[in-house]
mmCIF file of C-alpha atoms and ligand atoms in Angstrom:
data_model
loop_
_atom_site.group_PDB
_atom_site.id
_atom_site.type_symbol
_atom_site.label_atom_id
_atom_site.label_comp_id
_atom_site.label_asym_id
_atom_site.label_seq_id
_atom_site.Cartn_x
_atom_site.Cartn_y
_atom_site.Cartn_z
ATOM 1 C CA MET A 1 458.822 218.761 276.859
ATOM 2 C CA THR A 2 456.532 219.845 274.147
ATOM 3 C CA LYS A 3 452.823 219.945 274.820
ATOM 4 C CA SER A 4 451.347 216.517 273.693
ATOM 5 C CA SER A 5 448.197 216.338 271.739
ATOM 6 C CA GLY A 6 445.215 215.244 273.965
ATOM 7 C CA ARG A 7 444.248 211.599 274.949
ATOM 8 C CA LEU A 8 441.328 209.910 276.610
ATOM 9 C CA ILE A 9 442.714 207.047 278.851
ATOM 10 C CA THR A 10 440.123 205.084 280.727
ATOM 11 C CA PHE A 11 440.443 202.835 283.717
ATOM 12 C CA GLU A 12 438.103 199.879 284.230
ATOM 13 C CA GLY A 13 437.513 196.699 286.337
ATOM 14 C CA GLY A 14 435.391 195.427 289.174
ATOM 15 C CA GLU A 15 435.111 196.708 292.629
ATOM 16 C CA GLY A 16 438.064 197.491 294.837
ATOM 17 C CA VAL A 17 440.717 196.885 292.007
ATOM 18 C CA GLY A 18 442.743 200.017 292.873
ATOM 19 C CA LYS A 19 441.598 202.128 289.956
ATOM 20 C CA SER A 20 441.644 205.425 291.781
ATOM 21 C CA THR A 21 444.997 205.039 293.548
ATOM 22 C CA GLN A 22 446.498 204.057 290.232
ATOM 23 C CA ILE A 23 444.891 206.940 288.329
ATOM 24 C CA HIS A 24 446.408 209.465 290.832
ATOM 25 C CA ARG A 25 449.743 207.947 290.495
ATOM 26 C CA LEU A 26 449.653 208.042 286.860
ATOM 27 C CA ALA A 27 448.556 211.638 286.904
ATOM 28 C CA ASP A 28 451.575 212.622 289.019
ATOM 29 C CA VAL A 29 453.959 210.976 286.811
ATOM 30 C CA LEU A 30 452.481 212.468 283.693
ATOM 31 C CA ARG A 31 452.333 216.039 285.337
ATOM 32 C CA ARG A 32 456.038 215.682 286.233
ATOM 33 C CA ARG A 33 456.746 214.923 282.788
ATOM 34 C CA GLY A 34 455.037 218.182 281.695
ATOM 35 C CA HIS A 35 451.616 216.969 280.437
ATOM 36 C CA ASP A 36 448.436 218.577 281.278
ATOM 37 C CA VAL A 37 446.308 216.073 283.093
ATOM 38 C CA LEU A 38 442.718 216.001 283.937
ATOM 39 C CA VAL A 39 441.487 213.173 286.537
ATOM 40 C CA THR A 40 437.729 212.579 286.237
ATOM 41 C CA ARG A 41 435.166 209.770 286.901
ATOM 42 C CA GLU A 42 431.876 208.072 285.958
ATOM 43 C CA PRO A 43 429.130 208.346 286.772
ATOM 44 C CA GLY A 44 429.832 211.888 287.158
ATOM 45 C CA GLY A 45 432.449 214.431 286.106
ATOM 46 C CA SER A 46 430.278 217.075 284.823
ATOM 47 C CA LEU A 47 427.619 219.065 286.664
ATOM 48 C CA GLY A 48 424.762 217.140 284.696
ATOM 49 C CA ALA A 49 426.403 213.801 285.284
ATOM 50 C CA GLU A 50 426.998 214.424 289.053
ATOM 51 C CA ALA A 51 423.311 215.296 289.443
ATOM 52 C CA VAL A 52 422.454 211.862 287.828
ATOM 53 C CA ARG A 53 425.336 210.069 289.844
ATOM 54 C CA HIS A 54 423.299 209.850 293.226
ATOM 55 C CA VAL A 55 420.015 208.676 291.539
ATOM 56 C CA LEU A 56 422.047 205.693 289.956
ATOM 57 C CA LEU A 57 424.340 204.920 293.169
ATOM 58 C CA SER A 58 421.794 205.372 295.779
ATOM 59 C CA GLY A 59 419.745 202.627 294.025
ATOM 60 C CA ALA A 60 416.749 204.975 293.557
ATOM 61 C CA ALA A 61 416.562 204.122 289.830
ATOM 62 C CA GLU A 62 416.696 200.394 290.467
ATOM 63 C CA GLU A 63 412.997 199.829 290.726
ATOM 64 C CA PHE A 64 412.478 201.294 287.312
ATOM 65 C CA GLY A 65 414.614 198.499 285.739
ATOM 66 C CA VAL A 66 418.085 198.155 284.060
ATOM 67 C CA ARG A 67 417.226 199.644 280.873
ATOM 68 C CA MET A 68 416.437 202.820 282.517
ATOM 69 C CA GLU A 69 419.455 202.651 284.651
ATOM 70 C CA ALA A 70 421.486 202.166 281.244
ATOM 71 C CA MET A 71 419.872 205.204 279.824
ATOM 72 C CA LEU A 72 420.778 207.242 282.879
ATOM 73 C CA PHE A 73 424.257 206.267 282.781
ATOM 74 C CA ALA A 74 424.387 207.219 279.027
ATOM 75 C CA ALA A 75 422.758 210.493 279.686
ATOM 76 C CA ALA A 76 425.407 211.260 282.319
ATOM 77 C CA ARG A 77 428.186 210.050 279.799
ATOM 78 C CA SER A 78 427.044 212.165 277.086
ATOM 79 C CA ASP A 79 427.036 215.278 279.266
ATOM 80 C CA HIS A 80 430.411 214.391 280.678
ATOM 81 C CA VAL A 81 431.851 213.827 277.258
ATOM 82 C CA GLU A 82 430.382 216.939 275.501
ATOM 83 C CA GLU A 83 431.076 219.375 278.780
ATOM 84 C CA VAL A 84 434.310 218.051 279.917
ATOM 85 C CA ILE A 85 436.285 215.418 278.134
ATOM 86 C CA ARG A 86 435.882 216.576 274.356
ATOM 87 C CA PRO A 87 436.927 220.124 275.341
ATOM 88 C CA ALA A 88 439.927 218.975 277.444
ATOM 89 C CA VAL A 89 441.263 216.392 274.739
ATOM 90 C CA GLY A 90 440.793 219.073 272.166
ATOM 91 C CA GLU A 91 442.983 221.472 274.336
ATOM 92 C CA GLY A 92 445.722 218.845 274.563
ATOM 93 C CA THR A 93 444.931 217.617 277.848
ATOM 94 C CA ILE A 94 445.470 214.033 278.937
ATOM 95 C CA VAL A 95 442.143 212.688 280.423
ATOM 96 C CA LEU A 96 442.203 209.982 282.907
ATOM 97 C CA CYS A 97 438.777 208.678 283.506
ATOM 98 C CA ASP A 98 437.733 206.325 286.256
ATOM 99 C CA ARG A 99 435.296 204.113 284.384
ATOM 100 C CA PHE A 100 433.763 204.849 281.014
ATOM 101 C CA MET A 101 431.593 203.015 278.328
ATOM 102 C CA ASP A 102 432.984 199.498 279.096
ATOM 103 C CA SER A 103 431.361 199.743 282.585
ATOM 104 C CA SER A 104 428.114 200.030 280.887
ATOM 105 C CA ARG A 105 428.936 197.155 278.547
ATOM 106 C CA VAL A 106 429.726 195.003 281.419
ATOM 107 C CA TYR A 107 427.492 196.045 284.291
ATOM 108 C CA GLN A 108 424.276 196.890 282.273
ATOM 109 C CA GLY A 109 425.095 194.828 279.156
ATOM 110 C CA VAL A 110 426.523 191.493 280.559
ATOM 111 C CA THR A 111 425.221 191.407 284.038
ATOM 112 C CA GLY A 112 422.109 193.462 283.425
ATOM 113 C CA ASN A 113 421.166 191.138 280.660
ATOM 114 C CA LEU A 114 420.422 193.908 278.277
ATOM 115 C CA GLU A 115 420.412 193.211 274.419
ATOM 116 C CA PRO A 116 423.870 194.091 272.935
ATOM 117 C CA GLN A 117 422.352 196.173 270.258
ATOM 118 C CA PHE A 118 420.764 198.353 272.761
ATOM 119 C CA ILE A 119 423.790 198.834 274.659
ATOM 120 C CA ARG A 120 425.711 199.715 271.447
ATOM 121 C CA ASN A 121 422.969 202.056 270.252
ATOM 122 C CA LEU A 122 423.281 204.029 273.711
ATOM 123 C CA GLU A 123 426.917 203.894 273.637
ATOM 124 C CA ARG A 124 427.302 205.448 270.244
ATOM 125 C CA ILE A 125 425.060 208.284 271.246
ATOM 126 C CA ALA A 126 426.582 208.795 274.580
ATOM 127 C CA ILE A 127 430.292 208.819 273.311
ATOM 128 C CA ASN A 128 429.594 210.603 270.004
ATOM 129 C CA GLY A 129 432.947 209.468 268.562
ATOM 130 C CA MET A 130 434.929 209.798 271.634
ATOM 131 C CA VAL A 131 436.365 206.175 271.815
ATOM 132 C CA PRO A 132 439.263 205.986 274.370
ATOM 133 C CA ASP A 133 442.795 205.919 273.056
ATOM 134 C CA LEU A 134 443.649 203.305 275.628
ATOM 135 C CA THR A 135 441.471 201.456 278.198
ATOM 136 C CA LEU A 136 443.305 199.867 281.342
ATOM 137 C CA VAL A 137 441.509 196.889 282.586
ATOM 138 C CA LEU A 138 442.607 196.287 286.314
ATOM 139 C CA ASP A 139 442.014 192.742 287.040
ATOM 140 C CA LEU A 140 441.660 191.254 290.538
ATOM 141 C CA PRO A 141 439.626 188.144 291.769
ATOM 142 C CA ALA A 142 436.152 189.421 292.539
ATOM 143 C CA ASP A 143 436.444 188.399 296.361
ATOM 144 C CA ALA A 144 439.587 190.130 296.993
ATOM 145 C CA GLY A 145 438.255 193.266 295.222
ATOM 146 C CA LEU A 146 434.966 193.409 297.325
ATOM 147 C CA ARG A 147 437.129 192.945 300.436
ATOM 148 C CA ARG A 148 439.307 196.042 299.608
ATOM 149 C CA ALA A 149 436.339 198.045 298.620
ATOM 150 C CA ARG A 150 434.682 197.421 301.960
ATOM 151 C CA GLU A 151 437.958 198.230 303.728
ATOM 152 C CA ARG A 152 438.162 201.351 301.978
ATOM 153 C CA GLU A 153 434.650 202.511 302.898
ATOM 154 C CA GLY A 154 435.209 201.680 306.362
ATOM 155 C CA LYS A 155 433.322 199.164 308.652
ATOM 156 C CA GLY A 156 429.547 200.041 308.772
ATOM 157 C CA ALA A 157 429.445 201.955 305.482
ATOM 158 C CA ALA A 158 426.665 200.576 303.403
ATOM 159 C CA PRO A 159 427.784 199.080 300.091
ATOM 160 C CA ASP A 160 426.347 200.976 297.019
ATOM 161 C CA ARG A 161 423.785 199.868 294.503
ATOM 162 C CA PHE A 162 426.296 197.785 292.449
ATOM 163 C CA GLU A 163 428.741 196.539 295.103
ATOM 164 C CA LYS A 164 426.022 194.939 297.192
ATOM 165 C CA GLU A 165 425.366 192.234 294.299
ATOM 166 C CA GLU A 166 426.198 188.838 294.692
ATOM 167 C CA LEU A 167 429.800 187.466 294.515
ATOM 168 C CA SER A 168 428.789 185.393 291.387
ATOM 169 C CA THR A 169 427.789 188.542 289.629
ATOM 170 C CA HIS A 170 430.935 190.305 290.384
ATOM 171 C CA GLU A 171 432.856 187.179 289.114
ATOM 172 C CA LYS A 172 430.707 187.452 285.841
ATOM 173 C CA ARG A 173 431.666 191.034 285.533
ATOM 174 C CA ARG A 174 435.416 190.137 286.074
ATOM 175 C CA GLU A 175 435.226 187.448 283.204
ATOM 176 C CA ALA A 176 433.472 190.037 280.923
ATOM 177 C CA PHE A 177 436.223 192.571 281.530
ATOM 178 C CA ILE A 178 438.813 190.035 280.545
ATOM 179 C CA GLU A 179 436.685 188.995 277.549
ATOM 180 C CA LEU A 180 436.699 192.649 276.527
ATOM 181 C CA THR A 181 440.603 193.056 276.565
ATOM 182 C CA GLN A 182 440.591 189.940 274.365
ATOM 183 C CA LYS A 183 438.101 191.199 271.700
ATOM 184 C CA GLU A 184 439.801 194.645 271.376
ATOM 185 C CA PRO A 185 443.297 194.029 272.151
ATOM 186 C CA ASP A 186 444.609 197.248 270.680
ATOM 187 C CA ARG A 187 442.473 199.614 272.816
ATOM 188 C CA CYS A 188 442.252 197.521 275.996
ATOM 189 C CA LYS A 189 445.077 196.348 278.165
ATOM 190 C CA LEU A 190 444.801 193.728 280.987
ATOM 191 C CA ILE A 191 446.725 194.698 284.075
ATOM 192 C CA ASP A 192 447.138 192.227 286.878
ATOM 193 C CA ALA A 193 446.124 194.388 289.949
ATOM 194 C CA GLY A 194 447.092 191.556 292.546
ATOM 195 C CA ARG A 195 450.706 192.779 292.585
ATOM 196 C CA SER A 196 452.114 195.498 294.659
ATOM 197 C CA PRO A 197 451.025 199.091 293.800
ATOM 198 C CA ASP A 198 454.358 200.068 292.602
ATOM 199 C CA ALA A 199 454.436 196.988 290.250
ATOM 200 C CA VAL A 200 450.912 198.031 289.001
ATOM 201 C CA ALA A 201 451.946 201.372 288.348
ATOM 202 C CA LEU A 202 455.029 200.259 286.364
ATOM 203 C CA ALA A 203 452.624 198.177 284.169
ATOM 204 C CA ILE A 204 450.471 200.826 283.755
ATOM 205 C CA LEU A 205 453.062 203.269 282.708
ATOM 206 C CA ALA A 206 454.589 200.791 280.197
ATOM 207 C CA ALA A 207 450.967 200.533 278.625
ATOM 208 C CA VAL A 208 450.576 204.403 278.506
ATOM 209 C CA GLU A 209 453.772 205.509 277.101
ATOM 210 C CA PRO A 210 453.427 203.947 273.408
ATOM 211 C CA VAL A 211 449.962 205.675 273.409
ATOM 212 C CA LEU A 212 451.417 209.035 274.177
ATOM 213 C CA GLU A 213 454.151 208.623 271.576
ATOM 214 C CA THR A 214 451.723 208.090 268.567
ATOM 215 C CA GLY A 215 450.470 211.117 266.664
ATOM 216 C CA GLU A 216 446.983 212.187 267.239
ATOM 217 C CA SER A 217 444.198 211.057 269.578
ATOM 218 C CA GLY A 218 442.234 208.091 267.825
ATOM 219 C CA GLU A 219 438.986 210.020 268.610
ATOM 220 C CA THR A 220 436.873 209.304 265.520
ATOM 221 C CA GLY A 221 435.476 213.016 265.112
ATOM 222 C CA ALA A 222 432.428 214.598 266.281
ATOM 223 C CA PRO A 223 433.313 218.104 267.572
ATOM 224 C CA ALA A 224 429.919 219.167 268.338
ATOM 225 C CA ARG A 225 427.077 218.097 270.494
ATOM 226 C CA ASP A 226 424.433 218.183 267.725
ATOM 227 C CA ARG A 227 426.445 215.815 265.466
ATOM 228 C CA LYS A 228 424.148 213.099 264.431
ATOM 229 C CA ALA A 229 425.326 209.610 265.852
HETATM 230 P P1 LIG B 1 431.986 204.267 292.533
HETATM 231 O O1 LIG B 1 431.868 204.278 293.703
HETATM 232 O O2 LIG B 1 431.871 205.600 291.540
HETATM 233 O O3 LIG B 1 433.101 203.646 291.889
HETATM 234 P P2 LIG B 1 434.166 202.467 291.932
HETATM 235 O O4 LIG B 1 433.299 201.081 292.044
HETATM 236 O O5 LIG B 1 434.615 202.609 290.338
HETATM 237 O O6 LIG B 1 435.335 202.683 292.760
HETATM 238 O O7 LIG B 1 430.832 203.412 291.750
HETATM 239 C C1 LIG B 1 430.443 203.295 290.456
HETATM 240 C C2 LIG B 1 429.365 202.215 290.247
HETATM 241 O O8 LIG B 1 428.693 202.384 289.229
HETATM 242 C C3 LIG B 1 430.303 200.887 290.262
HETATM 243 O O9 LIG B 1 429.714 199.919 290.936
HETATM 244 C C4 LIG B 1 430.041 200.483 288.760
HETATM 245 C C5 LIG B 1 428.681 201.132 288.369
HETATM 246 N N1 LIG B 1 428.753 201.618 286.878
HETATM 247 C C6 LIG B 1 427.828 200.944 286.041
HETATM 248 O O10 LIG B 1 427.146 200.017 286.604
HETATM 249 N N2 LIG B 1 427.713 201.318 284.711
HETATM 250 C C7 LIG B 1 428.435 202.271 284.242
HETATM 251 O O11 LIG B 1 428.412 202.652 282.917
HETATM 252 C C8 LIG B 1 429.329 203.106 285.253
HETATM 253 C C9 LIG B 1 430.189 204.202 284.698
HETATM 254 C C10 LIG B 1 429.464 202.573 286.431
#
């Protein structure tokens, strides 16, 4: 097939909803269809962002407060966007990203109780116009997701900074992700992740196909790092 123009497709949701399994399945299907695909993740995905990842997930930044953590997530995102995502999309690659700006809206904004305006300002600077063409929100009851996450990590592994929070916090995040899909139904699609992996993969493909058929990426511009937000 002819080379598509690039796209940014992000995967979001709570802990243990199966994002990484589904991202790799989608990447395989798209590659078999002739697309260039890049799988990446946040926090991380670029050298600068990977350096910040450990600080965030180990909990080393927790004592400095949620504003500090939000700024570190944004700094990591900015580096990831400018060093990896924007160049790849510009070359016609379909970028599949495990978590992106909506995780900051939900984890730092909603359950971190940060002011929406603060989160919006950080987001604008971090993504610099690189709005996802599609965001797939994988949805699962919080307790089921946490169970899966613990099984995946193996018994004895310590939960990370965010996994270790209370069930009620995880439930609040689930609600916030669902709300997001209701507020931005064009960009965000809710996927029931409680079904078999095959059924989830099919639902994801059905949401992705129309996005690949439409013309250019929905990116709102900003080719250069120094563009004013
Ligand atoms: P990770 O182990 O990479 O992955 P996942 O939970 O997606 O399998 O953990 C990333 C953690 O960081 C996760 O608990 C969500 C959190 N996070 C935020 O709080 N804000 C953000 O902006 C991002 C990208 C992640």
